[in-house]
Amino acid sequence: MIYLITGVPGSGKTLKMISDLMNRKDLQGRPLYLDGIPEVKGEIIPNLPIPDGETMQTWYKWAPPSAILVIDECQRVFRPRPSGSKVPEHVSELETHRHKGIDIFLLTQHPRLLDSNVRALVGHHCHISKTNMGFRRMLEWERCADPTTKADVAGAVTSVYTLDKKAYGVYKSAEEHTKIRTKLSRTVYVFPIALAVIIGGLWTAYSFWRNMTAEKPQKPPVAAQAAR
């Protein structure tokens, strides 16, 4: 299957890939080839070098059965082509990659950076972003989607994504120094004020009601006062 993971720099997409390689049982014990993720610790994630003289553009010539190929910044390998141009062999070969049991993981910032034929073959797409509330959100589809359109976002399986701390230090991350700056939603500022106003209003109303319903001291009868 072809898996696509997208997200801006600093979103955590490479860290998710490393975490999946560490934790997913279906990715264990298979020939693993990495491209674009530097200094991965082989004692934690065993991986093989790409054969001399070969690249990910010639993957179909050297990748063994049941191999796992991981390509970070995959637009370097599968860049979009002009409409009507000839489909490169390393792209057309993706149409039958499953015959050899090969899984391919593609990481990039946005699907539009990829060749349209590659997008059409994606079987699972995961997009990670940081919300205005400050947490990370993960959107998932069983196809290549556009995470910037309302329709695709509405049709996604949505979950909160937490960075896997155990994956830190397993590779050299360029994202560690890239922070996503987001403007906090007005709700973050307005909610505490609104809550304070509501609580204050309820307390005022309760105090007024208590004063209105409290028993007032009765004055002695006028006749009793005259007898004194």
Phi, psi and omega in degrees: 000153175257121178254136178241128176239121182237161180158151180292162177305133181094356181285335180107015184292320179291322177297322177297319180298315178297318179298318178297319179295331179280328193246334182284122183294329182287353179255006183269148173069024180239154177298122185242130178235129184245142176220123177095356176247105187279151170053045175286130182288112184294335180287341178261315178235093179299130180215160185249149176284148173293135183307147180304135179082358180248163177220180176292343177284347176245026185306323185292346180272329188239343182293124181283166176303144179066016180288158173242124178247128179238123182234109176273147188052053188291351176296342176295330184259324186238053182291147179303149180247158174298146180301133178087356181283162181293138179284123179298154184295323182290344175270313181296329179293341178295337182296337182236019184296333183287343178298334180258006179071026182272136173250135183236127179250122182246129180240130178200175184281323182210144181302330182293348177281356184255154172305137184298326178294324178293316179301321182293340183262356181295131180259342178208128182237129178237128179238130181247133178216165178252129184274169177294342178277353175101355179255164180269141180241139178243127177251138182226141177224158174266034178193176174278125182239173176253106184289000179261356180259142182297322183296315180290323178297319180294330182269004183273156168276117188252139178210162174278131182254126178249130180296136179277105183296334180292341181274348177296139177083355179281341178212167177273113187260128172279345183276347182299331182258010180248111180255137178276120178264121179233145175281128179295142179298150177302333181302324181300324182271321187284323186303311180299323180293314180298320179296319179295320179296317180296314180297318178297319179295319179295320179294320178296316180296320179295318180297319179296316180296319180296320179292325182287328184263355180291143178289130179268143179298133182276140177279142178297150180303151181297321182296321180293326179291322181291325181295332178288000000 
